[in-house]
């Protein structure tokens, strides 16, 4: 992948300071091409990045130590493709976020970033066979109409969504909450390998970053940001799934939810969303018709 000198400098910064683009706004205002990146004093970095002096000294030290590191070449050795926010492959919809990723790291088939429709399918890590049955009705029409299924490679509903896309010959993107040198959960290693081989995995975190409690809520905004609509299968009333829905609502995305039995705790989230105005879904054709009408 061809990168500009500005993009290479951004990779160097992002490796040691992996924050969203909005955190770099003041820096880009005064230095749009990052020409002075390796010459800033710690005090200047502290002011431009709004970080404590101790962190600024550490950042300056790390930048100078690694200023000659060819990050793009190192990533390429691991079949990782960095996509800076200025690159043509960077999804336009992510620019609409308040806090867009400064860099995406991709592994797999990059052409999936140029498709027409993206549908997020999310739900509980404890999703039951009810979610799997629902996906048998929702995913095939989406696949038939070339929608890309987006989810988070978590246990439960996420894994079911990716597996359904693969089973019906469709396309899928897995968005991770950690770097590509790690995998969470380990149980999805085989599924992750299949997605890398045939589909696409994305993350905003440099390869070395491990999964942390705070990285997954951040990941959720990318799932909703990429997508034209969000489908919720099963979810507790308070859960990571519902936080993704909140991001989606902030982005003006259509929310579809699978109605569930009132006796199930995992239907509490979807049923609440229905009460708040989400669209009930029982067939993927409902989404196809909505997207076709809106376009």
PDB file of C-alpha atoms in Angstrom:
ATOM      1  CA  UNK A   1       0.000   0.000   0.000  1.00  0.00           C
ATOM      2  CA  UNK A   2       1.386   3.379  -1.024  1.00  0.00           C
ATOM      3  CA  UNK A   3       1.540   5.949   1.771  1.00  0.00           C
ATOM      4  CA  UNK A   4       2.609   9.577   1.747  1.00  0.00           C
ATOM      5  CA  UNK A   5       5.340  10.913   4.022  1.00  0.00           C
ATOM      6  CA  UNK A   6       2.648  12.594   6.123  1.00  0.00           C
ATOM      7  CA  UNK A   7       0.873   9.255   6.528  1.00  0.00           C
ATOM      8  CA  UNK A   8       4.123   7.542   7.517  1.00  0.00           C
ATOM      9  CA  UNK A   9       4.722  10.186  10.158  1.00  0.00           C
ATOM     10  CA  UNK A  10       1.171   9.653  11.410  1.00  0.00           C
ATOM     11  CA  UNK A  11       1.886   5.921  11.755  1.00  0.00           C
ATOM     12  CA  UNK A  12       4.918   6.751  13.894  1.00  0.00           C
ATOM     13  CA  UNK A  13       2.841   9.020  16.126  1.00  0.00           C
ATOM     14  CA  UNK A  14      -0.087   6.617  16.360  1.00  0.00           C
ATOM     15  CA  UNK A  15       2.175   3.733  17.352  1.00  0.00           C
ATOM     16  CA  UNK A  16       3.249   5.544  20.523  1.00  0.00           C
ATOM     17  CA  UNK A  17       0.108   7.694  20.999  1.00  0.00           C
ATOM     18  CA  UNK A  18      -2.877   5.634  19.747  1.00  0.00           C
ATOM     19  CA  UNK A  19      -5.741   8.094  20.185  1.00  0.00           C
ATOM     20  CA  UNK A  20      -8.711   9.099  17.987  1.00  0.00           C
ATOM     21  CA  UNK A  21      -8.320  11.860  15.436  1.00  0.00           C
ATOM     22  CA  UNK A  22     -10.101  14.520  17.497  1.00  0.00           C
ATOM     23  CA  UNK A  23      -7.300  14.295  20.075  1.00  0.00           C
ATOM     24  CA  UNK A  24      -4.837  15.367  17.355  1.00  0.00           C
ATOM     25  CA  UNK A  25      -6.840  18.308  16.051  1.00  0.00           C
ATOM     26  CA  UNK A  26      -4.693  21.093  17.516  1.00  0.00           C
ATOM     27  CA  UNK A  27      -1.519  19.411  16.286  1.00  0.00           C
ATOM     28  CA  UNK A  28      -2.843  19.189  12.713  1.00  0.00           C
ATOM     29  CA  UNK A  29      -3.997  22.815  12.847  1.00  0.00           C
ATOM     30  CA  UNK A  30      -0.474  24.126  13.257  1.00  0.00           C
ATOM     31  CA  UNK A  31       1.380  21.297  11.496  1.00  0.00           C
ATOM     32  CA  UNK A  32      -0.932  19.751   8.838  1.00  0.00           C
ATOM     33  CA  UNK A  33       1.762  17.502   7.388  1.00  0.00           C
ATOM     34  CA  UNK A  34       3.410  16.648  10.720  1.00  0.00           C
ATOM     35  CA  UNK A  35       6.698  18.038   9.388  1.00  0.00           C
ATOM     36  CA  UNK A  36       7.822  19.023  12.891  1.00  0.00           C
ATOM     37  CA  UNK A  37       6.648  15.858  14.626  1.00  0.00           C
ATOM     38  CA  UNK A  38      10.100  14.727  15.752  1.00  0.00           C
ATOM     39  CA  UNK A  39      11.363  18.167  16.788  1.00  0.00           C
ATOM     40  CA  UNK A  40       8.656  19.373  19.183  1.00  0.00           C
ATOM     41  CA  UNK A  41       9.735  20.061  22.743  1.00  0.00           C
ATOM     42  CA  UNK A  42       7.911  18.176  25.469  1.00  0.00           C
ATOM     43  CA  UNK A  43       6.177  21.380  26.578  1.00  0.00           C
ATOM     44  CA  UNK A  44       4.825  21.906  23.053  1.00  0.00           C
ATOM     45  CA  UNK A  45       3.553  18.327  22.861  1.00  0.00           C
ATOM     46  CA  UNK A  46       1.849  18.735  26.233  1.00  0.00           C
ATOM     47  CA  UNK A  47       0.017  21.840  24.999  1.00  0.00           C
ATOM     48  CA  UNK A  48      -0.842  20.538  21.531  1.00  0.00           C
ATOM     49  CA  UNK A  49      -2.068  17.139  22.727  1.00  0.00           C
ATOM     50  CA  UNK A  50      -3.470  18.236  26.080  1.00  0.00           C
ATOM     51  CA  UNK A  51      -1.432  15.724  28.050  1.00  0.00           C
ATOM     52  CA  UNK A  52       0.554  15.990  31.309  1.00  0.00           C
ATOM     53  CA  UNK A  53       4.220  16.961  31.084  1.00  0.00           C
ATOM     54  CA  UNK A  54       5.373  13.555  32.297  1.00  0.00           C
ATOM     55  CA  UNK A  55       3.471  11.896  29.455  1.00  0.00           C
ATOM     56  CA  UNK A  56       4.775  14.483  26.981  1.00  0.00           C
ATOM     57  CA  UNK A  57       8.398  13.764  27.965  1.00  0.00           C
ATOM     58  CA  UNK A  58       7.760  10.037  27.499  1.00  0.00           C
ATOM     59  CA  UNK A  59       6.077  10.645  24.150  1.00  0.00           C
ATOM     60  CA  UNK A  60       8.959  12.793  22.884  1.00  0.00           C
ATOM     61  CA  UNK A  61      11.428  10.129  23.969  1.00  0.00           C
ATOM     62  CA  UNK A  62       9.489   7.381  22.177  1.00  0.00           C
ATOM     63  CA  UNK A  63       9.083   9.438  19.005  1.00  0.00           C
ATOM     64  CA  UNK A  64      12.795  10.183  18.778  1.00  0.00           C
ATOM     65  CA  UNK A  65      13.746   6.592  19.548  1.00  0.00           C
ATOM     66  CA  UNK A  66      11.539   5.270  16.755  1.00  0.00           C
ATOM     67  CA  UNK A  67      11.717   8.093  14.212  1.00  0.00           C
ATOM     68  CA  UNK A  68      13.453   5.934  11.596  1.00  0.00           C
ATOM     69  CA  UNK A  69      11.268   2.866  12.062  1.00  0.00           C
ATOM     70  CA  UNK A  70       9.538   1.904   8.772  1.00  0.00           C
ATOM     71  CA  UNK A  71       6.194   1.009  10.331  1.00  0.00           C
ATOM     72  CA  UNK A  72       4.440   0.434   7.027  1.00  0.00           C
ATOM     73  CA  UNK A  73       7.071  -2.102   5.980  1.00  0.00           C
ATOM     74  CA  UNK A  74       6.953  -3.857   9.347  1.00  0.00           C
ATOM     75  CA  UNK A  75       3.173  -4.123   9.177  1.00  0.00           C
ATOM     76  CA  UNK A  76       3.353  -5.457   5.642  1.00  0.00           C
ATOM     77  CA  UNK A  77       5.512  -8.362   6.840  1.00  0.00           C
ATOM     78  CA  UNK A  78       2.580  -9.417   8.992  1.00  0.00           C
ATOM     79  CA  UNK A  79       0.034  -8.806   6.203  1.00  0.00           C
ATOM     80  CA  UNK A  80      -1.342  -5.843   8.159  1.00  0.00           C
ATOM     81  CA  UNK A  81      -2.435  -2.821   6.148  1.00  0.00           C
ATOM     82  CA  UNK A  82      -2.503   0.526   7.987  1.00  0.00           C
ATOM     83  CA  UNK A  83      -5.148   2.904   6.640  1.00  0.00           C
ATOM     84  CA  UNK A  84      -4.632   6.510   7.824  1.00  0.00           C
ATOM     85  CA  UNK A  85      -7.654   8.823   7.888  1.00  0.00           C
ATOM     86  CA  UNK A  86      -6.302  10.589   4.771  1.00  0.00           C
ATOM     87  CA  UNK A  87      -6.123   7.411   2.668  1.00  0.00           C
ATOM     88  CA  UNK A  88      -8.623   6.691  -0.116  1.00  0.00           C
ATOM     89  CA  UNK A  89      -9.581   3.342   1.492  1.00  0.00           C
ATOM     90  CA  UNK A  90     -10.577   4.984   4.777  1.00  0.00           C
ATOM     91  CA  UNK A  91     -14.390   4.681   5.065  1.00  0.00           C
ATOM     92  CA  UNK A  92     -16.108   8.025   4.498  1.00  0.00           C
ATOM     93  CA  UNK A  93     -18.770   7.275   7.110  1.00  0.00           C
ATOM     94  CA  UNK A  94     -16.149   7.166   9.847  1.00  0.00           C
ATOM     95  CA  UNK A  95     -15.238  10.791   9.131  1.00  0.00           C
ATOM     96  CA  UNK A  96     -18.709  11.672  10.454  1.00  0.00           C
ATOM     97  CA  UNK A  97     -17.860  10.456  13.961  1.00  0.00           C
ATOM     98  CA  UNK A  98     -17.002  12.964  16.649  1.00  0.00           C
ATOM     99  CA  UNK A  99     -13.888  10.914  17.341  1.00  0.00           C
ATOM    100  CA  UNK A 100     -12.878   9.116  14.118  1.00  0.00           C
ATOM    101  CA  UNK A 101     -10.024   6.621  14.265  1.00  0.00           C
ATOM    102  CA  UNK A 102      -6.797   8.323  13.210  1.00  0.00           C
ATOM    103  CA  UNK A 103      -5.604   5.036  11.697  1.00  0.00           C
ATOM    104  CA  UNK A 104      -7.291   1.736  10.929  1.00  0.00           C
ATOM    105  CA  UNK A 105      -5.303  -1.493  10.827  1.00  0.00           C
ATOM    106  CA  UNK A 106      -6.721  -4.066   8.432  1.00  0.00           C
ATOM    107  CA  UNK A 107      -6.037  -7.705   7.726  1.00  0.00           C
ATOM    108  CA  UNK A 108      -7.729  -9.592   4.910  1.00  0.00           C
ATOM    109  CA  UNK A 109      -9.488  -8.363   1.781  1.00  0.00           C
ATOM    110  CA  UNK A 110      -9.378  -4.572   1.627  1.00  0.00           C
ATOM    111  CA  UNK A 111     -11.937  -4.393  -1.189  1.00  0.00           C
ATOM    112  CA  UNK A 112     -14.642  -5.011   1.422  1.00  0.00           C
ATOM    113  CA  UNK A 113     -14.134  -1.357   2.381  1.00  0.00           C
ATOM    114  CA  UNK A 114     -15.479  -0.287  -1.008  1.00  0.00           C
ATOM    115  CA  UNK A 115     -18.835  -2.080  -0.887  1.00  0.00           C
ATOM    116  CA  UNK A 116     -22.222  -0.366  -1.015  1.00  0.00           C
ATOM    117  CA  UNK A 117     -24.134  -1.527   2.068  1.00  0.00           C
ATOM    118  CA  UNK A 118     -22.992  -2.419   5.564  1.00  0.00           C
ATOM    119  CA  UNK A 119     -25.315  -3.887   8.188  1.00  0.00           C
ATOM    120  CA  UNK A 120     -24.200  -4.311  11.808  1.00  0.00           C
ATOM    121  CA  UNK A 121     -25.603  -7.340  13.613  1.00  0.00           C
ATOM    122  CA  UNK A 122     -24.960  -7.354  17.342  1.00  0.00           C
ATOM    123  CA  UNK A 123     -26.252  -8.924  20.521  1.00  0.00           C
ATOM    124  CA  UNK A 124     -25.411 -10.613  23.779  1.00  0.00           C
ATOM    125  CA  UNK A 125     -22.333 -12.731  24.391  1.00  0.00           C
ATOM    126  CA  UNK A 126     -24.828 -15.146  25.998  1.00  0.00           C
ATOM    127  CA  UNK A 127     -27.060 -15.240  22.919  1.00  0.00           C
ATOM    128  CA  UNK A 128     -29.172 -18.377  22.603  1.00  0.00           C
ATOM    129  CA  UNK A 129     -30.394 -20.519  19.742  1.00  0.00           C
ATOM    130  CA  UNK A 130     -33.129 -17.908  19.298  1.00  0.00           C
ATOM    131  CA  UNK A 131     -30.550 -15.477  17.849  1.00  0.00           C
ATOM    132  CA  UNK A 132     -29.242 -18.170  15.521  1.00  0.00           C
ATOM    133  CA  UNK A 133     -32.775 -18.912  14.266  1.00  0.00           C
ATOM    134  CA  UNK A 134     -33.448 -15.216  13.759  1.00  0.00           C
ATOM    135  CA  UNK A 135     -30.276 -14.840  11.709  1.00  0.00           C
ATOM    136  CA  UNK A 136     -31.441 -17.641   9.412  1.00  0.00           C
ATOM    137  CA  UNK A 137     -34.259 -15.294   8.381  1.00  0.00           C
ATOM    138  CA  UNK A 138     -32.326 -12.030   8.441  1.00  0.00           C
ATOM    139  CA  UNK A 139     -28.918 -12.774   6.895  1.00  0.00           C
ATOM    140  CA  UNK A 140     -29.747 -14.608   3.601  1.00  0.00           C
ATOM    141  CA  UNK A 141     -31.677 -11.669   2.045  1.00  0.00           C
ATOM    142  CA  UNK A 142     -28.858  -9.326   3.056  1.00  0.00           C
ATOM    143  CA  UNK A 143     -26.284 -11.620   1.458  1.00  0.00           C
ATOM    144  CA  UNK A 144     -28.399 -11.893  -1.699  1.00  0.00           C
ATOM    145  CA  UNK A 145     -28.330  -8.110  -1.960  1.00  0.00           C
ATOM    146  CA  UNK A 146     -24.578  -7.806  -1.369  1.00  0.00           C
ATOM    147  CA  UNK A 147     -24.707  -6.274   2.088  1.00  0.00           C
ATOM    148  CA  UNK A 148     -21.575  -6.666   4.217  1.00  0.00           C
ATOM    149  CA  UNK A 149     -22.298  -7.975   7.733  1.00  0.00           C
ATOM    150  CA  UNK A 150     -20.375  -6.042  10.394  1.00  0.00           C
ATOM    151  CA  UNK A 151     -19.907  -7.255  13.959  1.00  0.00           C
ATOM    152  CA  UNK A 152     -17.356  -7.443  16.773  1.00  0.00           C
ATOM    153  CA  UNK A 153     -16.100 -11.073  16.800  1.00  0.00           C
ATOM    154  CA  UNK A 154     -17.256 -11.474  20.418  1.00  0.00           C
ATOM    155  CA  UNK A 155     -18.785 -14.677  21.718  1.00  0.00           C
ATOM    156  CA  UNK A 156     -22.487 -15.222  21.179  1.00  0.00           C
ATOM    157  CA  UNK A 157     -24.422 -13.041  18.755  1.00  0.00           C
ATOM    158  CA  UNK A 158     -21.345 -11.473  17.115  1.00  0.00           C
ATOM    159  CA  UNK A 159     -19.837 -14.845  16.256  1.00  0.00           C
ATOM    160  CA  UNK A 160     -23.241 -16.067  15.041  1.00  0.00           C
ATOM    161  CA  UNK A 161     -23.519 -13.053  12.715  1.00  0.00           C
ATOM    162  CA  UNK A 162     -20.091 -13.640  11.171  1.00  0.00           C
ATOM    163  CA  UNK A 163     -20.749 -17.370  10.862  1.00  0.00           C
ATOM    164  CA  UNK A 164     -24.114 -16.774   9.194  1.00  0.00           C
ATOM    165  CA  UNK A 165     -22.542 -14.422   6.651  1.00  0.00           C
ATOM    166  CA  UNK A 166     -19.934 -17.067   5.811  1.00  0.00           C
ATOM    167  CA  UNK A 167     -22.449 -19.928   5.773  1.00  0.00           C
ATOM    168  CA  UNK A 168     -24.677 -18.144   3.238  1.00  0.00           C
ATOM    169  CA  UNK A 169     -21.779 -17.096   1.015  1.00  0.00           C
ATOM    170  CA  UNK A 170     -21.777 -13.453   2.082  1.00  0.00           C
ATOM    171  CA  UNK A 171     -19.236 -10.884   3.185  1.00  0.00           C
ATOM    172  CA  UNK A 172     -18.325  -9.854   6.705  1.00  0.00           C
ATOM    173  CA  UNK A 173     -16.082  -7.425   8.587  1.00  0.00           C
ATOM    174  CA  UNK A 174     -14.987  -8.076  12.175  1.00  0.00           C
ATOM    175  CA  UNK A 175     -14.075  -4.994  14.214  1.00  0.00           C
ATOM    176  CA  UNK A 176     -11.749  -5.744  17.116  1.00  0.00           C
ATOM    177  CA  UNK A 177     -11.233  -3.989  20.424  1.00  0.00           C
ATOM    178  CA  UNK A 178      -7.483  -4.682  20.455  1.00  0.00           C
ATOM    179  CA  UNK A 179      -4.420  -4.966  18.213  1.00  0.00           C
ATOM    180  CA  UNK A 180      -3.939  -7.639  15.587  1.00  0.00           C
ATOM    181  CA  UNK A 181      -1.157  -9.449  17.453  1.00  0.00           C
ATOM    182  CA  UNK A 182      -3.790 -10.524  19.986  1.00  0.00           C
ATOM    183  CA  UNK A 183      -7.127 -12.292  19.791  1.00  0.00           C
ATOM    184  CA  UNK A 184     -10.064 -12.092  22.162  1.00  0.00           C
ATOM    185  CA  UNK A 185     -11.837 -14.336  22.861  1.00  0.00           C
ATOM    186  CA  UNK A 186      -9.553 -17.283  22.188  1.00  0.00           C
ATOM    187  CA  UNK A 187     -12.580 -19.465  21.411  1.00  0.00           C
ATOM    188  CA  UNK A 188     -13.040 -17.546  18.151  1.00  0.00           C
ATOM    189  CA  UNK A 189      -9.538 -18.216  16.830  1.00  0.00           C
ATOM    190  CA  UNK A 190     -10.769 -20.508  14.052  1.00  0.00           C
ATOM    191  CA  UNK A 191     -13.486 -18.051  13.025  1.00  0.00           C
ATOM    192  CA  UNK A 192     -10.992 -15.167  13.053  1.00  0.00           C
ATOM    193  CA  UNK A 193      -8.610 -17.129  10.817  1.00  0.00           C
ATOM    194  CA  UNK A 194     -11.410 -17.809   8.345  1.00  0.00           C
ATOM    195  CA  UNK A 195     -12.392 -14.133   8.290  1.00  0.00           C
ATOM    196  CA  UNK A 196      -8.786 -13.061   7.678  1.00  0.00           C
ATOM    197  CA  UNK A 197      -8.486 -15.559   4.820  1.00  0.00           C
ATOM    198  CA  UNK A 198     -11.768 -14.737   3.093  1.00  0.00           C
ATOM    199  CA  UNK A 199     -13.070 -11.474   4.566  1.00  0.00           C
ATOM    200  CA  UNK A 200     -11.683  -8.561   6.624  1.00  0.00           C
ATOM    201  CA  UNK A 201     -10.696  -7.721  10.181  1.00  0.00           C
ATOM    202  CA  UNK A 202     -10.353  -4.087  11.306  1.00  0.00           C
ATOM    203  CA  UNK A 203      -9.136  -2.332  14.438  1.00  0.00           C
ATOM    204  CA  UNK A 204      -8.067   1.175  15.386  1.00  0.00           C
ATOM    205  CA  UNK A 205      -5.393  -0.120  17.740  1.00  0.00           C
ATOM    206  CA  UNK A 206      -1.731  -0.757  16.826  1.00  0.00           C
ATOM    207  CA  UNK A 207      -0.883  -4.476  16.696  1.00  0.00           C
ATOM    208  CA  UNK A 208       0.753  -4.648  20.123  1.00  0.00           C
ATOM    209  CA  UNK A 209      -2.266  -3.343  22.074  1.00  0.00           C
ATOM    210  CA  UNK A 210      -3.978  -5.889  24.312  1.00  0.00           C
ATOM    211  CA  UNK A 211      -7.729  -5.992  24.970  1.00  0.00           C
ATOM    212  CA  UNK A 212      -8.801  -3.777  27.857  1.00  0.00           C
ATOM    213  CA  UNK A 213     -12.175  -3.063  29.410  1.00  0.00           C
ATOM    214  CA  UNK A 214     -12.264   0.437  27.855  1.00  0.00           C
ATOM    215  CA  UNK A 215     -11.240  -0.595  24.328  1.00  0.00           C
ATOM    216  CA  UNK A 216     -14.460  -2.464  23.545  1.00  0.00           C
ATOM    217  CA  UNK A 217     -16.861   0.459  24.065  1.00  0.00           C
ATOM    218  CA  UNK A 218     -14.550   2.450  21.778  1.00  0.00           C
ATOM    219  CA  UNK A 219     -14.716  -0.389  19.237  1.00  0.00           C
ATOM    220  CA  UNK A 220     -18.515  -0.202  19.275  1.00  0.00           C
ATOM    221  CA  UNK A 221     -18.609   3.276  17.723  1.00  0.00           C
ATOM    222  CA  UNK A 222     -16.715   1.939  14.704  1.00  0.00           C
ATOM    223  CA  UNK A 223     -19.195  -0.914  14.250  1.00  0.00           C
ATOM    224  CA  UNK A 224     -22.123   1.511  14.228  1.00  0.00           C
ATOM    225  CA  UNK A 225     -20.199   4.180  12.322  1.00  0.00           C
ATOM    226  CA  UNK A 226     -19.399   1.821   9.447  1.00  0.00           C
ATOM    227  CA  UNK A 227     -22.949   0.574   9.132  1.00  0.00           C
ATOM    228  CA  UNK A 228     -26.067   1.812   7.354  1.00  0.00           C
ATOM    229  CA  UNK A 229     -28.328   0.064   9.868  1.00  0.00           C
ATOM    230  CA  UNK A 230     -27.981  -1.923  13.084  1.00  0.00           C
ATOM    231  CA  UNK A 231     -29.748  -5.188  13.960  1.00  0.00           C
ATOM    232  CA  UNK A 232     -30.034  -6.284  17.604  1.00  0.00           C
ATOM    233  CA  UNK A 233     -30.883  -9.936  18.268  1.00  0.00           C
ATOM    234  CA  UNK A 234     -30.770 -10.579  22.021  1.00  0.00           C
ATOM    235  CA  UNK A 235     -29.382  -8.251  24.704  1.00  0.00           C
ATOM    236  CA  UNK A 236     -29.797  -7.446  28.362  1.00  0.00           C
ATOM    237  CA  UNK A 237     -31.219  -4.038  29.176  1.00  0.00           C
ATOM    238  CA  UNK A 238     -27.778  -2.772  30.261  1.00  0.00           C
ATOM    239  CA  UNK A 239     -25.019  -4.161  28.067  1.00  0.00           C
ATOM    240  CA  UNK A 240     -22.309  -3.402  25.532  1.00  0.00           C
ATOM    241  CA  UNK A 241     -24.869  -4.100  22.826  1.00  0.00           C
ATOM    242  CA  UNK A 242     -27.026  -1.259  24.052  1.00  0.00           C
ATOM    243  CA  UNK A 243     -24.002   1.059  24.111  1.00  0.00           C
ATOM    244  CA  UNK A 244     -23.475   0.283  20.422  1.00  0.00           C
ATOM    245  CA  UNK A 245     -27.111   1.188  19.808  1.00  0.00           C
ATOM    246  CA  UNK A 246     -26.547   4.504  21.574  1.00  0.00           C
ATOM    247  CA  UNK A 247     -23.657   5.232  19.199  1.00  0.00           C
ATOM    248  CA  UNK A 248     -25.851   4.255  16.248  1.00  0.00           C
ATOM    249  CA  UNK A 249     -28.634   6.576  17.372  1.00  0.00           C
ATOM    250  CA  UNK A 250     -26.115   9.394  17.737  1.00  0.00           C
ATOM    251  CA  UNK A 251     -25.081   8.708  14.139  1.00  0.00           C
ATOM    252  CA  UNK A 252     -28.669   8.692  12.885  1.00  0.00           C
ATOM    253  CA  UNK A 253     -28.658   5.017  11.928  1.00  0.00           C
ATOM    254  CA  UNK A 254     -31.796   2.891  11.601  1.00  0.00           C
ATOM    255  CA  UNK A 255     -32.201   0.370  14.416  1.00  0.00           C
ATOM    256  CA  UNK A 256     -33.880  -2.997  13.792  1.00  0.00           C
ATOM    257  CA  UNK A 257     -34.501  -5.362  16.656  1.00  0.00           C
ATOM    258  CA  UNK A 258     -35.722  -8.934  16.994  1.00  0.00           C
ATOM    259  CA  UNK A 259     -38.814  -9.067  19.250  1.00  0.00           C
ATOM    260  CA  UNK A 260     -38.441 -11.626  21.997  1.00  0.00           C
ATOM    261  CA  UNK A 261     -40.442 -13.395  24.685  1.00  0.00           C
ATOM    262  CA  UNK A 262     -41.137 -11.201  27.697  1.00  0.00           C
ATOM    263  CA  UNK A 263     -39.980 -14.044  29.937  1.00  0.00           C
ATOM    264  CA  UNK A 264     -36.394 -13.829  28.613  1.00  0.00           C
ATOM    265  CA  UNK A 265     -33.863 -11.431  30.191  1.00  0.00           C
ATOM    266  CA  UNK A 266     -32.076 -11.324  26.836  1.00  0.00           C
ATOM    267  CA  UNK A 267     -35.206  -9.914  25.207  1.00  0.00           C
ATOM    268  CA  UNK A 268     -35.368  -7.013  27.661  1.00  0.00           C
ATOM    269  CA  UNK A 269     -32.984  -4.889  25.589  1.00  0.00           C
ATOM    270  CA  UNK A 270     -34.644  -5.468  22.199  1.00  0.00           C
ATOM    271  CA  UNK A 271     -38.158  -5.071  23.619  1.00  0.00           C
ATOM    272  CA  UNK A 272     -37.140  -1.799  25.270  1.00  0.00           C
ATOM    273  CA  UNK A 273     -35.784  -0.590  21.918  1.00  0.00           C
ATOM    274  CA  UNK A 274     -39.108  -1.465  20.281  1.00  0.00           C
ATOM    275  CA  UNK A 275     -40.892   0.628  22.879  1.00  0.00           C
ATOM    276  CA  UNK A 276     -38.531   3.502  22.080  1.00  0.00           C
ATOM    277  CA  UNK A 277     -39.194   3.364  18.340  1.00  0.00           C
ATOM    278  CA  UNK A 278     -36.856   0.730  16.871  1.00  0.00           C
ATOM    279  CA  UNK A 279     -38.230  -1.283  13.940  1.00  0.00           C
ATOM    280  CA  UNK A 280     -39.193  -4.913  14.622  1.00  0.00           C
ATOM    281  CA  UNK A 281     -37.511  -7.301  12.214  1.00  0.00           C
ATOM    282  CA  UNK A 282     -38.411 -10.814  11.111  1.00  0.00           C
ATOM    283  CA  UNK A 283     -36.839 -10.815   7.624  1.00  0.00           C
ATOM    284  CA  UNK A 284     -33.731  -9.336   6.062  1.00  0.00           C
ATOM    285  CA  UNK A 285     -35.881  -8.095   3.192  1.00  0.00           C
ATOM    286  CA  UNK A 286     -37.197  -5.375   5.507  1.00  0.00           C
ATOM    287  CA  UNK A 287     -33.699  -3.870   5.642  1.00  0.00           C
ATOM    288  CA  UNK A 288     -33.154  -4.326   1.906  1.00  0.00           C
ATOM    289  CA  UNK A 289     -36.385  -2.475   1.131  1.00  0.00           C
ATOM    290  CA  UNK A 290     -35.541   0.336   3.544  1.00  0.00           C
ATOM    291  CA  UNK A 291     -32.049   0.849   2.157  1.00  0.00           C
ATOM    292  CA  UNK A 292     -33.276   0.699  -1.448  1.00  0.00           C
ATOM    293  CA  UNK A 293     -35.984   3.285  -0.656  1.00  0.00           C
ATOM    294  CA  UNK A 294     -33.519   5.615   1.082  1.00  0.00           C
ATOM    295  CA  UNK A 295     -31.144   5.503  -1.835  1.00  0.00           C
TER     296      UNK A 295
END
